[in-house]
Short mmCIF file of C-alpha atoms and ligand atoms in Angstrom, two decimals:
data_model
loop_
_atom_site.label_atom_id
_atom_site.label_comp_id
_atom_site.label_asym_id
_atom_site.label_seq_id
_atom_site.Cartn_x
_atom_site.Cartn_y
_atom_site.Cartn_z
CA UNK I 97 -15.24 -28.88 -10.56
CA UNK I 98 -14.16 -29.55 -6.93
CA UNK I 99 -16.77 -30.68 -4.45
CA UNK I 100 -17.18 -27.28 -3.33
CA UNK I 101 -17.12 -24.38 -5.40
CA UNK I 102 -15.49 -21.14 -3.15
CA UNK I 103 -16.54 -17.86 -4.95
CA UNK I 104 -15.07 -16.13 -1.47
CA UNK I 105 -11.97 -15.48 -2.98
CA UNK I 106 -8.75 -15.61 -5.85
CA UNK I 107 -6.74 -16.42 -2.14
CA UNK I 108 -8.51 -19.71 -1.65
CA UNK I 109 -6.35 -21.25 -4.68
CA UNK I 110 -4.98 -24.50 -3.81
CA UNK I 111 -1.10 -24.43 -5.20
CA UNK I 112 -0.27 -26.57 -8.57
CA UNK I 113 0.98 -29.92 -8.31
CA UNK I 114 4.07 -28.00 -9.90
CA UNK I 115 4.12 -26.24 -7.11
CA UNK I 116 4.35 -28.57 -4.00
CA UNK I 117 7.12 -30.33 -6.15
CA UNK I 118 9.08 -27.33 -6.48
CA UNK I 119 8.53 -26.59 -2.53
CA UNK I 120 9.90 -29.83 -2.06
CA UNK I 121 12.83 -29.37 -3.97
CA UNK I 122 13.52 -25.83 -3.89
CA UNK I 123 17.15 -25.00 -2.69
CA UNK I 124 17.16 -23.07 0.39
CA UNK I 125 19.69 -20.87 2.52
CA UNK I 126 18.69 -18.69 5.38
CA UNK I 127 16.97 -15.63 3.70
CA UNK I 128 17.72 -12.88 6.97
CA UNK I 129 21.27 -13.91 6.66
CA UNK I 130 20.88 -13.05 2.97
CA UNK I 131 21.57 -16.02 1.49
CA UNK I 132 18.18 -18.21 0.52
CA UNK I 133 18.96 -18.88 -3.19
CA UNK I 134 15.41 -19.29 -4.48
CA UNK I 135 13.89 -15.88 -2.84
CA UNK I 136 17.13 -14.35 -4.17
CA UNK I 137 15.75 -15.77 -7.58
CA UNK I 138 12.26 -14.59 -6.91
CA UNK I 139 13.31 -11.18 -5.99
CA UNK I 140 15.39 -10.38 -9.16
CA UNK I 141 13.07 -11.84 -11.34
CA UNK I 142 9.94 -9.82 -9.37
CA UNK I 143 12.27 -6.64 -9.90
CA UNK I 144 12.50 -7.27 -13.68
CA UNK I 145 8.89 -7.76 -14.20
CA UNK I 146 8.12 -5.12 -12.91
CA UNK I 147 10.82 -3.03 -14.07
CA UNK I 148 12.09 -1.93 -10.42
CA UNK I 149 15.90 -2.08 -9.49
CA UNK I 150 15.03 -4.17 -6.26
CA UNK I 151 12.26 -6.42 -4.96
CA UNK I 152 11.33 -8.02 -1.21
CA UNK I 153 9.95 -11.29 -0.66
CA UNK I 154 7.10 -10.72 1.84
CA UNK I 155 4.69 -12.81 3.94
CA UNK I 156 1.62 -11.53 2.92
CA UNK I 157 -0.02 -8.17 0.84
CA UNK I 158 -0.79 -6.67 3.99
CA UNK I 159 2.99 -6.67 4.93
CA UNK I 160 4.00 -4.96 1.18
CA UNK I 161 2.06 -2.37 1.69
CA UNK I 162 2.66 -1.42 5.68
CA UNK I 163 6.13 -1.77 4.74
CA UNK I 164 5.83 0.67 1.51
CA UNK I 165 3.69 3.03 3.95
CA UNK I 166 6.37 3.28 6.49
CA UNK I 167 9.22 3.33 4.35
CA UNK I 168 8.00 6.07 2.83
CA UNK I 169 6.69 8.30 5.47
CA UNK I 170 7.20 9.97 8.86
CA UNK I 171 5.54 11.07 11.64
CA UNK I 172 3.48 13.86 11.22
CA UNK I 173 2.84 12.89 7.45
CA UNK I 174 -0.67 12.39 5.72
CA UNK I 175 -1.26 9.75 3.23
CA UNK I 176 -4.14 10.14 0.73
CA UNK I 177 -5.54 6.90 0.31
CA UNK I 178 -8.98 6.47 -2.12
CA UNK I 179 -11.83 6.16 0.48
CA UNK I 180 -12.75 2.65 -0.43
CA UNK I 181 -9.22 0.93 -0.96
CA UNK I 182 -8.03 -1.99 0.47
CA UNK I 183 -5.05 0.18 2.51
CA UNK I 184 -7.57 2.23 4.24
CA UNK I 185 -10.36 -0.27 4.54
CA UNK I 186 -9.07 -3.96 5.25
CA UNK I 187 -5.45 -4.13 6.57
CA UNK I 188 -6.09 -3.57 10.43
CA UNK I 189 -5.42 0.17 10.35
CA UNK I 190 -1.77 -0.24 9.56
CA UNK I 191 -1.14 3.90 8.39
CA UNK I 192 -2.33 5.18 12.33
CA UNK I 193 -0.90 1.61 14.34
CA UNK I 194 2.66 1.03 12.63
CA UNK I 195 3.80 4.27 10.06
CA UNK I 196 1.67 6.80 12.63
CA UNK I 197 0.45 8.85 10.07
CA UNK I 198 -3.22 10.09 8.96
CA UNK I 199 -5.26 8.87 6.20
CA UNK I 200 -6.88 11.25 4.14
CA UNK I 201 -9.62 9.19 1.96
CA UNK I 202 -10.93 10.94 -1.51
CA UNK I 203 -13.81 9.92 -3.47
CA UNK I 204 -13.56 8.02 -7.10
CA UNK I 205 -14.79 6.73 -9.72
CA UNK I 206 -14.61 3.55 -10.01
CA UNK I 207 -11.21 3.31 -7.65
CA UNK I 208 -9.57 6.75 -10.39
CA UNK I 209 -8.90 9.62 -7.57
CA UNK I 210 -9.32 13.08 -9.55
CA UNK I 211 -5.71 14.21 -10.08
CA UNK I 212 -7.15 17.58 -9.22
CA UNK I 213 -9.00 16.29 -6.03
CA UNK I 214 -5.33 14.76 -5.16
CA UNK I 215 -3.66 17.83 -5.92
CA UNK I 216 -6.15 19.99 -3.69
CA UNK I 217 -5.70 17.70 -0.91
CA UNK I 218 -2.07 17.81 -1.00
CA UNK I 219 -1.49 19.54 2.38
CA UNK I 220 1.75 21.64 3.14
CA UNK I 221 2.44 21.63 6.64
CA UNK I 222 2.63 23.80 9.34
CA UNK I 223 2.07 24.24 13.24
CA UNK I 224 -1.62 22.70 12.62
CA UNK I 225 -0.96 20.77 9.62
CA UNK I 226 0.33 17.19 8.17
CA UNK I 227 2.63 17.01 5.71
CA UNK I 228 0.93 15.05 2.68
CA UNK I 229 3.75 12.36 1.02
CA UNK I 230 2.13 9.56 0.10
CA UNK I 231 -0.14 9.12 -2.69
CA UNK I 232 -1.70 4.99 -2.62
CA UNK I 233 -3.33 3.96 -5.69
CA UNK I 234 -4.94 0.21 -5.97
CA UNK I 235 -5.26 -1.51 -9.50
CA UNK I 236 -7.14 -3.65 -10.14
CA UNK I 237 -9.28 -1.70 -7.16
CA UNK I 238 -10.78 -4.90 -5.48
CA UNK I 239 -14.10 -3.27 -4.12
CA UNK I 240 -14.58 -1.28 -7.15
CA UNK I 241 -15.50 -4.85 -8.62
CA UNK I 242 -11.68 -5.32 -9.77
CA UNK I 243 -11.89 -2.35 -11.79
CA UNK I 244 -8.70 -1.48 -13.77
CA UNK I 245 -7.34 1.88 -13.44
CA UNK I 246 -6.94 3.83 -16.36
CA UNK I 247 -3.57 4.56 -17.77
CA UNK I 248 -4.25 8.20 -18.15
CA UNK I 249 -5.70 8.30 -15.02
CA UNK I 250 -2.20 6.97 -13.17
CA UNK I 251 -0.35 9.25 -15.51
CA UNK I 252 -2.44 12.44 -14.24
CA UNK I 253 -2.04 10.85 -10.62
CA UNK I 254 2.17 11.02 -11.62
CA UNK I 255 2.55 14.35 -12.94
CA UNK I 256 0.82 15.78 -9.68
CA UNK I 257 2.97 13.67 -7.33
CA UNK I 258 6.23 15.27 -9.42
CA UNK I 259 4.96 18.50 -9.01
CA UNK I 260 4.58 18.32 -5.65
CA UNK I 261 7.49 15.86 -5.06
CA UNK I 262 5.70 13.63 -3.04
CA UNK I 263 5.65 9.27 -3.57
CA UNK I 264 2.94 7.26 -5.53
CA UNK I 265 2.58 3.54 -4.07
CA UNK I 266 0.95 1.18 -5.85
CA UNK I 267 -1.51 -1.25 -4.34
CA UNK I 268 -0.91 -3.61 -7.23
CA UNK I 269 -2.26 -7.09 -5.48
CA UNK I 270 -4.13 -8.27 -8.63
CA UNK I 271 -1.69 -6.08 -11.05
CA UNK I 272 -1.18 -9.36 -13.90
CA UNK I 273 -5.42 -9.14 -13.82
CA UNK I 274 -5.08 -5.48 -14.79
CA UNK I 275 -2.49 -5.65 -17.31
CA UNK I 276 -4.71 -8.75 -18.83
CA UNK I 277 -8.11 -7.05 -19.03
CA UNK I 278 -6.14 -4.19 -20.38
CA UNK I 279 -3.98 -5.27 -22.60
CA UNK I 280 -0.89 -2.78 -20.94
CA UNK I 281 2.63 -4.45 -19.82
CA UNK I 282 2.65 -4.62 -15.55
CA UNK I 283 5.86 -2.44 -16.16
CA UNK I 284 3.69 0.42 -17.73
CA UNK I 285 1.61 0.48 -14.26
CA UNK I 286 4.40 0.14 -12.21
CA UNK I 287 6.61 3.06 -13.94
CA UNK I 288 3.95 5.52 -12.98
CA UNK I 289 4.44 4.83 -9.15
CA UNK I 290 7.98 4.83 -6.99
CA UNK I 291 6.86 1.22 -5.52
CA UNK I 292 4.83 -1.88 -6.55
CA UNK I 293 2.92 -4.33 -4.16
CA UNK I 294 2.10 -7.25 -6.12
CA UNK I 295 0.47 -10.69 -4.79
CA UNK I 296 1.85 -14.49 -5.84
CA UNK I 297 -1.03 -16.17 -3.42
CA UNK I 298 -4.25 -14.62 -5.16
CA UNK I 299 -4.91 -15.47 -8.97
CA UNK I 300 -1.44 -16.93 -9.14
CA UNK I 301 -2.32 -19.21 -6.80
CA UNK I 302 1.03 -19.79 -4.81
CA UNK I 303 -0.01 -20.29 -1.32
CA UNK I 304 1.60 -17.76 0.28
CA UNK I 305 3.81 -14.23 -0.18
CA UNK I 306 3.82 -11.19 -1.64
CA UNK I 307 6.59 -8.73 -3.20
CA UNK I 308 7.07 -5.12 -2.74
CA UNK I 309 9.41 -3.61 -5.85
CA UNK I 310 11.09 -0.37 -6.15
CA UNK I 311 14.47 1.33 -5.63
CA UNK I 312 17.25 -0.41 -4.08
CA UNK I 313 17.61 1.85 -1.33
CA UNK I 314 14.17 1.55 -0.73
CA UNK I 315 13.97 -2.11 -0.74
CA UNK I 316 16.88 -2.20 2.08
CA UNK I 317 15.40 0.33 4.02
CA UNK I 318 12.10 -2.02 3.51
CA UNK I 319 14.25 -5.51 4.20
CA UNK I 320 14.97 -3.78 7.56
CA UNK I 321 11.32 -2.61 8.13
CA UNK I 322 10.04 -6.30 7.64
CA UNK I 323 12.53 -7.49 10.16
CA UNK I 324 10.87 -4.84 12.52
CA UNK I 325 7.74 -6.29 12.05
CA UNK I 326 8.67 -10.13 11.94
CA UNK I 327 8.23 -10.73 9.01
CA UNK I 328 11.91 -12.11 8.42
CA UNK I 329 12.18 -15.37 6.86
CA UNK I 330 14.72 -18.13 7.29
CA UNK I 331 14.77 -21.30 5.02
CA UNK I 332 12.01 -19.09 2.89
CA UNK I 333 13.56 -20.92 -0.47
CA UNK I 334 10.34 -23.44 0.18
CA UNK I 335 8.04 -20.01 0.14
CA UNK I 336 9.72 -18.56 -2.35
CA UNK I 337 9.93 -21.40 -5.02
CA UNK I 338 5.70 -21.36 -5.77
CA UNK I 339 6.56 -17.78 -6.30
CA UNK I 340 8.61 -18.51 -8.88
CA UNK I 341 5.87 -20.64 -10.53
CA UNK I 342 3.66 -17.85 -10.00
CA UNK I 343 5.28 -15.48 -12.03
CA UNK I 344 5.97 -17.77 -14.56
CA UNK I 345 3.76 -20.14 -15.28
CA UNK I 346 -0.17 -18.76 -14.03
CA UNK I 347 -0.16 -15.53 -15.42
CA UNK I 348 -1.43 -16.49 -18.62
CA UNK I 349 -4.47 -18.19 -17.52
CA UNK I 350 -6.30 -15.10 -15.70
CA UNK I 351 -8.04 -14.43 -18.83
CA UNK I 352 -10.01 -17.20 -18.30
CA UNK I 353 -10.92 -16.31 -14.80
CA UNK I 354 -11.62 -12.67 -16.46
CA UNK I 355 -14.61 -14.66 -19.35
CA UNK I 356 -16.14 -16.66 -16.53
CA UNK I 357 -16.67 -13.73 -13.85
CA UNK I 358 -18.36 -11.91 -17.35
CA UNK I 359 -19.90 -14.86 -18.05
CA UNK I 360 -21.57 -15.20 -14.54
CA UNK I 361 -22.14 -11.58 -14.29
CA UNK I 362 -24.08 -11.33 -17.40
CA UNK I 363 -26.50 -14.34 -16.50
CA UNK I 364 -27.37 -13.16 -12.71
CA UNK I 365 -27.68 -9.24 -14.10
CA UNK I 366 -31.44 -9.50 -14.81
CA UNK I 367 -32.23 -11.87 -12.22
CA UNK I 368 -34.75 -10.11 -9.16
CA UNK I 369 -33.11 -8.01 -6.60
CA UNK I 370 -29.94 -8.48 -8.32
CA UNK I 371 -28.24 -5.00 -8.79
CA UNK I 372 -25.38 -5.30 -11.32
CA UNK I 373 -23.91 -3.98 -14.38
CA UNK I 374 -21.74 -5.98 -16.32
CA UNK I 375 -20.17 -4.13 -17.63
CA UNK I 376 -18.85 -3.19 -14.50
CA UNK I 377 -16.86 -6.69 -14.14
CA UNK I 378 -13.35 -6.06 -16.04
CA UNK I 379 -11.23 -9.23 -14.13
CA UNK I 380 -12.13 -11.66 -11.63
CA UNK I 381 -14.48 -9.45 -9.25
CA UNK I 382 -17.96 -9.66 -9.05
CA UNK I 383 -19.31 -7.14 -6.39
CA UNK I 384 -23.20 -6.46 -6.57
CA UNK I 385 -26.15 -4.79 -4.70
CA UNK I 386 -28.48 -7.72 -3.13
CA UNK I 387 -31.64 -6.31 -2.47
CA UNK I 388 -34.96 -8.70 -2.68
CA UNK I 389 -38.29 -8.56 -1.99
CA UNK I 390 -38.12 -12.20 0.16
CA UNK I 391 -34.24 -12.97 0.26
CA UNK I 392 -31.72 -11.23 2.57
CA UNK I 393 -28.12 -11.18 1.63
CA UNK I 394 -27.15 -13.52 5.01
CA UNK I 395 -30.43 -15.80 3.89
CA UNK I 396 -28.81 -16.29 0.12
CA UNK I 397 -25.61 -16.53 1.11
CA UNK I 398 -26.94 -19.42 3.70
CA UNK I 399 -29.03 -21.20 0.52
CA UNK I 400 -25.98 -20.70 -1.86
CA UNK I 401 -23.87 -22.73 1.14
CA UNK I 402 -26.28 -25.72 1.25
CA UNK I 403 -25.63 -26.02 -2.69
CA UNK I 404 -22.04 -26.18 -1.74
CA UNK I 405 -21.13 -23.04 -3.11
CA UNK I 406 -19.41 -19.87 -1.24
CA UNK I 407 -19.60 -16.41 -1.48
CA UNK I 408 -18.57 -13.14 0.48
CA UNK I 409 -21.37 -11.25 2.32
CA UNK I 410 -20.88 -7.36 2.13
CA UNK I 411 -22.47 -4.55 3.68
CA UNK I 412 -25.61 -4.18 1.16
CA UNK I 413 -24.01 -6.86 -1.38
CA UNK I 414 -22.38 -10.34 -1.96
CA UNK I 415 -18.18 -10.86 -3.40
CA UNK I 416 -18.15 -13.65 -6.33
CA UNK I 417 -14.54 -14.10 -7.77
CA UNK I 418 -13.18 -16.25 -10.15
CA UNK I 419 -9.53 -17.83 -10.10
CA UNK I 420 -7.70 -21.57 -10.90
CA UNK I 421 -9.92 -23.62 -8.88
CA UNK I 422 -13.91 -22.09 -10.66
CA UNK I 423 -14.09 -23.97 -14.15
CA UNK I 424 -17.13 -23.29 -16.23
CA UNK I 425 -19.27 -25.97 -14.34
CA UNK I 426 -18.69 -24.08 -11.21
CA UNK I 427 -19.86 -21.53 -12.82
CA UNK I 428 -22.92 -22.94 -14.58
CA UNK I 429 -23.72 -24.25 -11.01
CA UNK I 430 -23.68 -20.69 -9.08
CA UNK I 431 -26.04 -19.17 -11.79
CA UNK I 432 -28.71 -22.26 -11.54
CA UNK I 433 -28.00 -21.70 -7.68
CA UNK I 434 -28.68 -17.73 -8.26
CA UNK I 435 -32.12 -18.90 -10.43
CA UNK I 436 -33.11 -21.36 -8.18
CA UNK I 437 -32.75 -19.23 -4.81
CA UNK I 438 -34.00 -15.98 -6.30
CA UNK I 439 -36.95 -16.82 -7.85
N1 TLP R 274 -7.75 -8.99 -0.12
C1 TLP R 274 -8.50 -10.09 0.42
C2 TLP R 274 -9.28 -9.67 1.66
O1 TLP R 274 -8.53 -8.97 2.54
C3 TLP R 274 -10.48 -8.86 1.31
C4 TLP R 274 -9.42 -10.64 -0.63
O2 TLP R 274 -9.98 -11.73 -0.37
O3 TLP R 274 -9.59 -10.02 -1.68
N2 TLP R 274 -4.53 -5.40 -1.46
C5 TLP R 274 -5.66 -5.83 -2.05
C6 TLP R 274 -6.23 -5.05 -3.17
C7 TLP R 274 -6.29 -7.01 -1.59
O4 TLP R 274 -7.42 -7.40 -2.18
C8 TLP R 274 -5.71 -7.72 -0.53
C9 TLP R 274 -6.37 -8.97 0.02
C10 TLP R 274 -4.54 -7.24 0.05
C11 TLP R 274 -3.98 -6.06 -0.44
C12 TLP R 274 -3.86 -7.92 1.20
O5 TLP R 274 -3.30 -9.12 0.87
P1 TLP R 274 -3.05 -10.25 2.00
O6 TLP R 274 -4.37 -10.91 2.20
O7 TLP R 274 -2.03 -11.14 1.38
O8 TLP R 274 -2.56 -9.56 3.21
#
């Protein structure tokens, strides 16, 4: 247990030991001349992971998925995005500001867009019209509780973007917790949609960076995009060699972050004012309603931070997540907290 235990977030992870060795080691080139030999390594290896021909070391998740949105579309265009996704809701309005084109939010459940909702929505243009050619899923769905998206669900989601020819990208920052909780390969997700988003600096803990897989052609039309938007790095090798780490090395301990979110949902479910079901909690995200007779959320979220523990307020509710740096007395802390301040 650290001396404070920050339930805000799976970015707050403090890189390995491992890590800050291999950033102080880590060959390095200049990466917009094209010649940084660690994020060269990073990339192929993200590619083959994922099963894409080409991946793009990126600053952040925010980046990988304005890039993906403006590679992919053109003025005039429509993007259906699911109404409370992390595209639509949390990255600064990136679809109208930098690719120019609408969002068109649809309902879910649980983060799963209808395939016939999609399909319905699919707009063909004319004098009045956008032209719909983006389809952005999110697994796991981060305020859907980290839900994980049902296979069948992305396959539906695939045989209506082929019919219609239009592109599927995948939101896919917490895609290892998904494939964990579910038990399906990360290249089974990432088939199902023309490009992959993935994040080294949440649950994997590296401290910063992103990648964005798919095509090649895509990827250099993408490597030009981040350029555009600054996001070109030069002696990134140092970035780039946590990455590596990331991918190989931290994957196999999300499980662990996956048992103590269940574990903590499961003891604060009956507690007063507490509106959860635990079932709900699939990975690392705890998202619940707060509503008690005596406690506000900002008051509990003020009494959890005098016990030295942290936690997100949202509208109506409160963000635990799990990751590296919550062990089990973390844990058995923020449900004595929970007890103590909701009694
Ligand atoms: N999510 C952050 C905050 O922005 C809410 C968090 O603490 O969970 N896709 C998904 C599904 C995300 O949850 C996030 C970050 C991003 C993209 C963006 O990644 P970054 O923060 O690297 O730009």
């Amino acid at each position: 247990m650290s001396e404070i235990s920050d339930f805000r977030s799976d970015t707050v992870t403090r890189p390995t030991p491992g890590m800050r060795r291999a950033m102080a080691e880590a060959a390095v080139g200049d990466d917009v001349l094209g010649d940084d030999p660690t994020v060269q390594e990073l990339e192929t290896l993200a590619a083959g992971i994922v099963g894409k021909e080409a991946a793009l070391f990126v600053p952040s998740g925010t980046m990988g998925n304005s890039v993906a949105v403006k590679a992919w579309t053109r003025e005039l265009e429509e993007v259906i995005v699911e109404a409370r996704s992390h595209i639509f809701n949390m990255e600064s309005t990136h679809l109208t500001f930098i690719s120019r084109v609408t969002p068109r939010p649809l309902g879910s459940r649980r983060g799963a867009m209808d395939p016939d909702e999609v399909e319905a929505n699919i707009r063909k243009p004319s004098v009045h019209i956008p032209e719909t050619s983006l389809v952005c899923v999110e697994n796991t769905h981060n305020n859907w509780s980290g839900a994980v998206l049902p296979l069948a669900n992305l396959k539906a989601l695939r045989s209506v973007a082929d019919k219609h020819q239009i592109r599927i990208h995948m939101d896919g920052a917490r895609i290892f917790n998904a494939s964990t909780a579910s038990g399906i390969p990360v290249k089974d997700y990432a088939a199902l949609s023309d490009s992959v988003m993935f994040c080294l600096s949440k649950g994997l803990s590296a401290p910063v960076g992103s990648m964005l897989a798919g095509p090649r052609d895509f990827i250099d039309y993408a490597r030009r995009i981040r350029k555009a938007l600054g996001g070109g790095m030069r002696q990134a090798g140092v970035l780039a060699a946590p990455g590596l780490i990331a991918l190989t090395e931290m994957v196999g301990r999300l499980g662990q972050d996956h048992a103590r979110a269940k574990k903590l949902a499961s003891a604060i479910a009956g507690l007063p004012g507490v509106k959860l079901d635990p079932a709900d909690v699939e990975t690392n995200i705890i998202i619940f309603g707060l509503s008690h007779p005596r406690v506000s959320i900002a008051e509990f979220i003020a009494g959890l931070r005098k016990k030295r523990i942290l936690a997100l307020a949202l509208s109506g509710g409160v963000r635990f997540v799990t990751h590296k740096d919550i062990d089990d007395e973390d844990v058995e802390r923020a449900i004595s907290a929970f007890k103590e301040i909701l009694a």
